[in-house]
XYZ file of C-alpha atoms in Angstrom:
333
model
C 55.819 -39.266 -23.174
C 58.472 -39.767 -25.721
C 60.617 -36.541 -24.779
C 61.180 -34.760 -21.549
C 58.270 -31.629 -21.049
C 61.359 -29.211 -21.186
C 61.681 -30.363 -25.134
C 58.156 -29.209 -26.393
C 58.506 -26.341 -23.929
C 61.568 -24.836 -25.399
C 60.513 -26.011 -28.783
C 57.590 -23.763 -29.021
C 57.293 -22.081 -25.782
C 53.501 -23.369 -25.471
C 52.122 -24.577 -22.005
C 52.960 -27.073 -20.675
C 49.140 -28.899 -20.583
C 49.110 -28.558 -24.495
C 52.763 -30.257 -24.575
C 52.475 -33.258 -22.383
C 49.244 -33.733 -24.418
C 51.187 -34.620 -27.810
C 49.824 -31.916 -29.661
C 52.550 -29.559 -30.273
C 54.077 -28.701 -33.341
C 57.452 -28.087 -34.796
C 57.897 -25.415 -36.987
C 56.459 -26.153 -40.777
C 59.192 -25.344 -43.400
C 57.670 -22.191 -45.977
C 56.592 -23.251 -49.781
C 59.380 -22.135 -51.524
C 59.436 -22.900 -55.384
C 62.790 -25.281 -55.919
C 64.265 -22.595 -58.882
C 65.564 -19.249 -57.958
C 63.032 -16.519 -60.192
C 60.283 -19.362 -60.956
C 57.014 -17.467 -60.150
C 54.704 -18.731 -57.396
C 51.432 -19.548 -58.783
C 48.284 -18.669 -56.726
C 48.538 -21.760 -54.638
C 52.279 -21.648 -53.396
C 51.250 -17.866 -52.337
C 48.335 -18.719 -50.308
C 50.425 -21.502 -48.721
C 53.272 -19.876 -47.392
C 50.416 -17.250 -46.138
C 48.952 -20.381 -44.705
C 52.161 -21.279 -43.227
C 53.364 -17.968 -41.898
C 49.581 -18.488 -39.608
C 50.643 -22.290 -38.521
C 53.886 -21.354 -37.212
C 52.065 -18.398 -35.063
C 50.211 -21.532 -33.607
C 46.766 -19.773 -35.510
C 45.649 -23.715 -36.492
C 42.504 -22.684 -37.203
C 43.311 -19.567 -39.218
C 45.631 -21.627 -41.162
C 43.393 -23.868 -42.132
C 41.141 -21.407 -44.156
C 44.255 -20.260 -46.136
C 45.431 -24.344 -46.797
C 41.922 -24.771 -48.045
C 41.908 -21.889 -50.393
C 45.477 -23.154 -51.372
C 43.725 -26.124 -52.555
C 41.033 -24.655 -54.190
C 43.670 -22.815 -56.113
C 45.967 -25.444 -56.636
C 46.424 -26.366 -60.733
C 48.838 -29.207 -60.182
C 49.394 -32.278 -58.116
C 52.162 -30.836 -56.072
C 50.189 -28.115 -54.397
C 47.319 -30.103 -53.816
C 49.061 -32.340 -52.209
C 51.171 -29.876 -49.844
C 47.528 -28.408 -49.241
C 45.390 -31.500 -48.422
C 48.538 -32.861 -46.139
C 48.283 -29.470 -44.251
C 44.790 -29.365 -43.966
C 45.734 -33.148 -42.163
C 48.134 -31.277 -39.688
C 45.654 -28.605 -38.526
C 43.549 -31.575 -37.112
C 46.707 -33.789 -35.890
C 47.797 -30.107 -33.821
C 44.115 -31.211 -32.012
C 44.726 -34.722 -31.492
C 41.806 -35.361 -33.943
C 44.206 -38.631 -35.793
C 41.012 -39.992 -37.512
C 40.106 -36.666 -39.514
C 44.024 -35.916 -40.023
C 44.260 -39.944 -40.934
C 41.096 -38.970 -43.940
C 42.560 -35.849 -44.889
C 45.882 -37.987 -45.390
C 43.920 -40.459 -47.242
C 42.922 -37.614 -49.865
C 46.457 -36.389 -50.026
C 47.560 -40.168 -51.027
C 45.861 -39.871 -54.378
C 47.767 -36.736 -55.863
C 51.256 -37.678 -54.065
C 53.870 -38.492 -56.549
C 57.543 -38.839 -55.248
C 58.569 -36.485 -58.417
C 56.955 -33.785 -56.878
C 59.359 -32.790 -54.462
C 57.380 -30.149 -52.162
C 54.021 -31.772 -52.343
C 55.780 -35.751 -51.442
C 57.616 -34.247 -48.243
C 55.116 -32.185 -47.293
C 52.721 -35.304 -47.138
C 55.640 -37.647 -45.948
C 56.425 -34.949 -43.294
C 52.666 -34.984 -41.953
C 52.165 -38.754 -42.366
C 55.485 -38.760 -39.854
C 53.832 -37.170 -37.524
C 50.899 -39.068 -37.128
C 52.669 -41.935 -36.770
C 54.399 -40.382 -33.878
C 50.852 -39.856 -32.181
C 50.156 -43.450 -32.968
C 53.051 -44.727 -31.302
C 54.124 -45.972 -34.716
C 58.421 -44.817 -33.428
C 60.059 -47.460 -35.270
C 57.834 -46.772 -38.603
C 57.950 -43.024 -38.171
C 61.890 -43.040 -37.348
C 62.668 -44.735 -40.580
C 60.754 -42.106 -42.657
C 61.824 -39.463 -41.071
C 65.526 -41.053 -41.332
C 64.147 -41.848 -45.862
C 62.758 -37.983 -45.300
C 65.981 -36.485 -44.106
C 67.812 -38.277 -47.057
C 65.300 -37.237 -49.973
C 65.445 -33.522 -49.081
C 69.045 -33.490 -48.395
C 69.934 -34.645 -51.844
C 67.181 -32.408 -53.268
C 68.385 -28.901 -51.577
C 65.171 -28.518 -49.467
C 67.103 -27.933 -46.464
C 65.181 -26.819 -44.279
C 62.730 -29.772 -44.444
C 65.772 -31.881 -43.787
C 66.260 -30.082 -40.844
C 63.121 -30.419 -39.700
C 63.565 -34.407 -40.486
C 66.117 -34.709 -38.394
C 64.622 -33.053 -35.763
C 61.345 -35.673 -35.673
C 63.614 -38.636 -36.132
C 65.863 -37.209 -32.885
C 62.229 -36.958 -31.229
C 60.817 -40.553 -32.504
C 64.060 -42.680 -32.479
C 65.908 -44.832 -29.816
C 68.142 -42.907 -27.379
C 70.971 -44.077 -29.228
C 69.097 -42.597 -32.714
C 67.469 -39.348 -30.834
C 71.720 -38.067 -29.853
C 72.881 -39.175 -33.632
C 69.801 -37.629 -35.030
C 69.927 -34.356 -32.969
C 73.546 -33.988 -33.829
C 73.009 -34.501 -37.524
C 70.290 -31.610 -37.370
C 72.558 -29.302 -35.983
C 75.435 -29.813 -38.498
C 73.135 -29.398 -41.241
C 71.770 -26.229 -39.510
C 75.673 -24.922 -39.090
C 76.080 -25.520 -43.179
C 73.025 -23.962 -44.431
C 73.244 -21.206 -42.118
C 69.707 -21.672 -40.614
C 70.660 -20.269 -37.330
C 67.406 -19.131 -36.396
C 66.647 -23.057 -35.684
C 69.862 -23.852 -34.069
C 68.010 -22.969 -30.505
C 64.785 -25.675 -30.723
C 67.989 -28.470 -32.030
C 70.393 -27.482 -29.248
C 67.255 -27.829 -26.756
C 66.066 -31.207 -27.907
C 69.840 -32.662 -27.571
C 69.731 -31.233 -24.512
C 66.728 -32.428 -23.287
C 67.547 -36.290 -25.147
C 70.710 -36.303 -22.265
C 68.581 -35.177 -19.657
C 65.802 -37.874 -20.387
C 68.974 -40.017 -20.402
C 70.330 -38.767 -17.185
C 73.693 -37.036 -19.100
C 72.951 -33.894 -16.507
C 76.335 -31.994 -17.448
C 75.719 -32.835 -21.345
C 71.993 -31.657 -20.682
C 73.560 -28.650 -19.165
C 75.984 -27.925 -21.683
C 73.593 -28.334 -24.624
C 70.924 -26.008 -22.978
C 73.375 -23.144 -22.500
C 74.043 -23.833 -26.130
C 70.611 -23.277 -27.222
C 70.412 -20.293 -24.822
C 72.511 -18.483 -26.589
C 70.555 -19.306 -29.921
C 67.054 -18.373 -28.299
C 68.394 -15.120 -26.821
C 69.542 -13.969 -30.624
C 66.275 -15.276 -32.484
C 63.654 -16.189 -29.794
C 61.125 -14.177 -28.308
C 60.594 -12.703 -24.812
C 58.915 -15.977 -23.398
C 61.804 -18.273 -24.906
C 64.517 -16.269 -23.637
C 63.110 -16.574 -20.328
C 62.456 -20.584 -20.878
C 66.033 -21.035 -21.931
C 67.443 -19.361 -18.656
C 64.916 -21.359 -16.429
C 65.987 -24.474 -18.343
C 69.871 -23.461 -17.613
C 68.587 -23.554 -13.971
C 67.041 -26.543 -13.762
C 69.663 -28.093 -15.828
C 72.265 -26.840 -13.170
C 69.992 -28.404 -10.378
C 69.677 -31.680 -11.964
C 73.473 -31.655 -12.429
C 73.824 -31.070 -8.249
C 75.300 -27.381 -8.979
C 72.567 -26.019 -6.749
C 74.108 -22.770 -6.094
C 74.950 -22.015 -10.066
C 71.509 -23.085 -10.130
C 69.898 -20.589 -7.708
C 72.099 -17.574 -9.653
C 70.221 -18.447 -12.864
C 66.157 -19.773 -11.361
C 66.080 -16.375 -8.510
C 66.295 -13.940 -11.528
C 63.993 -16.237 -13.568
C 61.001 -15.762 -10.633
C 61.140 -12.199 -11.164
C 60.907 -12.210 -14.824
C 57.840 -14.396 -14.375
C 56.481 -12.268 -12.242
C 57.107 -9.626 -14.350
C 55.455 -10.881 -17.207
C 52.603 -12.584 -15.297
C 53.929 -16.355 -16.360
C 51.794 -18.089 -13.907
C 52.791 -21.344 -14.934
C 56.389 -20.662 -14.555
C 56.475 -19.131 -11.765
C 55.119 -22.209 -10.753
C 57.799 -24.363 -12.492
C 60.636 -22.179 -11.024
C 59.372 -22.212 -7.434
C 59.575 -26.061 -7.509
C 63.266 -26.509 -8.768
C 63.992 -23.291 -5.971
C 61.727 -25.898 -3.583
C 63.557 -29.251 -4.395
C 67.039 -26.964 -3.995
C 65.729 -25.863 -0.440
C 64.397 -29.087 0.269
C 67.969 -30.804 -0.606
C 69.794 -27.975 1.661
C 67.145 -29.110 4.474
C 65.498 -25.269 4.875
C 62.797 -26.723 5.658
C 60.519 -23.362 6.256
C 61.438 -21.923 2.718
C 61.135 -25.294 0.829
C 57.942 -25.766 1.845
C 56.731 -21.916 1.014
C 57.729 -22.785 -2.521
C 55.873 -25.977 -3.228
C 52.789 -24.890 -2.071
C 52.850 -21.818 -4.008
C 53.872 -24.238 -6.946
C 51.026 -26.693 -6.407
C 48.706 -23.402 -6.401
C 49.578 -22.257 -10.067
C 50.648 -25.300 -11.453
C 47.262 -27.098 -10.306
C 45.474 -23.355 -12.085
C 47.844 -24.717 -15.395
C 46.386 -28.468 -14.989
C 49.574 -30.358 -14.224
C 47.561 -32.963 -12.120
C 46.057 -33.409 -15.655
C 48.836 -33.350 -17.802
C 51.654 -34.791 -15.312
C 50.021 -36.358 -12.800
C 53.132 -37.966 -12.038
C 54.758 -34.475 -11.394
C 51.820 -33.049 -9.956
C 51.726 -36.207 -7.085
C 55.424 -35.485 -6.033
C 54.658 -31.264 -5.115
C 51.927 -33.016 -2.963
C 54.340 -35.603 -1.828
C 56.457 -33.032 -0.671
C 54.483 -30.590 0.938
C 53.230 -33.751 3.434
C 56.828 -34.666 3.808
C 57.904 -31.294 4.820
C 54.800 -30.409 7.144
C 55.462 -33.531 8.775
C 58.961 -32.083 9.697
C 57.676 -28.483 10.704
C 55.617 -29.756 13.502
């Protein structure tokens, strides 16, 4: 996967099956007419209703509202925002070829003087090349993307530019881009998004083994989740502190920050992170050689985490709890 599971995890706090499958989202900037007191029209209503639904993760829902949008719609510009949406319901699926015909329609009302409908389309055409493994073509229009709405005011699509091209680009790109996303965040004053930008740099160093810049850029986006997120990612951004501390070798900051994590999962009945948290406390215990307790972790991790499908969706992941649990019986006989 292009990104580490902890990016798409903090970004929208979905499980983890759905994320390593590729078909998360990032938030969808609102239709917002570009002229302070122009009146929405019938269309740019239903599709900030329509939007309000996709960023709840209601795909489905959404849809229904994008396709009265475009039923509505009286000029090119909202048709196109609609038809390009109607593509990203189906691309949140993994269905590419239906997203790839709704894309198709979108192509013959886009006009690059329509500023909401041409990045809205450019935005979802992006993303599809990300799922096609398209990363140098889908860099360099989110990079053209970034640029367009910048100079045009539409910041928060800019943001949200920045943000794919730090996901698509080369690790040198992904750290420039990241950084660029939060400055422009910082000017606008779109704090709310400053969390899921801080988390992505964060998880950009740890994919690039920069543990202490991981670590630093996760407690940095902790402190944006705890004032905007919700209860699941304020707990995600304190288990990713934790795991960011044990990846850095701090084991014991580490345990202070993962023990209370367990009981909020608990708590809250967060299978699959209770499953997540009792491997990092595992591979701690493991590392300290307590054998006994190490081992009492990972197999209640394999339980729950092979409930959430991780030998589907990291395999990889999945095979080292197993690895483990043989390598630490062995030693307890």
């Amino acid at each position: 996967m292009e990104k580490s599971l902890l990016s798409r995890l903090l970004i929208t706090g979905f499980s983890a099956a759905l994320l390593i499958a590729g078909v998360v989202t990032i938030s969808v900037a609102e239709n917002k007419p570009l002229s302070e007191g122009k009146t929405m029209s019938e269309a740019q209503k239903l599709l900030t209703e329509a939007d309000e639904l996709f960023n709840s993760f209601k795909y489905e829902d959404a849809r229904a509202i994008y396709e009265k949008a475009l039923k509505a719609a009286e000029d090119n510009s909202d048709i196109t925002e609609a038809t390009s949406m109607i593509a990203r319901t189906y691309l949140t699926t993994g269905d590419k070829e239906t997203t790839a015909e709704w894309l198709t329609k979108a192509e013959k009302t886009v006009d690059l003087k329509d500023k909401l409908g041409w990045s809205r389309y450019q935005s979802v055409l992006g993303r599809l090349w990300w799922q096609e493994k398209k990363l140098v073509e889908a860099t360099q229009l989110f990079e053209e993307l970034y640029n367009f709405c910048s100079e045009h005011n539409i910041h928060d699509r800019a943001i949200d530019a920045a943000r794919m091209a730090a996901i698509t680009g080369t690790p040198e790109q992904q750290i420039i881009w990241g950084k660029k996303g939060i400055a422009l965040a910082e000017k606008v004053d779109e704090s709310g998004l400053l969390g899921p930008l801080w988390n992505n740099l964060g998880a950009t160093y740890e994919d690039q083994k920069k543990y202490d810049d991981a670590l630093d850029a996760y407690l940095k986006a902790r402190e944006y989740h705890w004032l905007y997120g919700k209860e699941i990612n304020k707990m995600i951004a304190d288990w990713a502190v934790g795991h960011a501390y044990r990846l850095a070798g701090k084991h014991d900051d580490a345990q202070k920050w993962l023990r209370p994590v367990l009981a909020w999962c608990e708590r809250i009945e967060e299978n699959e992170f209770i499953g997540l948290t009792c491997r990092e406390l595992g591979e701690i215990d493991y590392t300290a050689e307590k054998n006994e307790t190490a081992l009492a972790y990972f197999l209640r991790a394999e339980k729950l985490l092979k409930e959430a499908g991780m030998d589907g969706w990291d395999p990889d992941g999945y095979k080292q709890i197993v690895d483990r649990i043989s390598q630490l019986r062995e030693k307890n006989k």
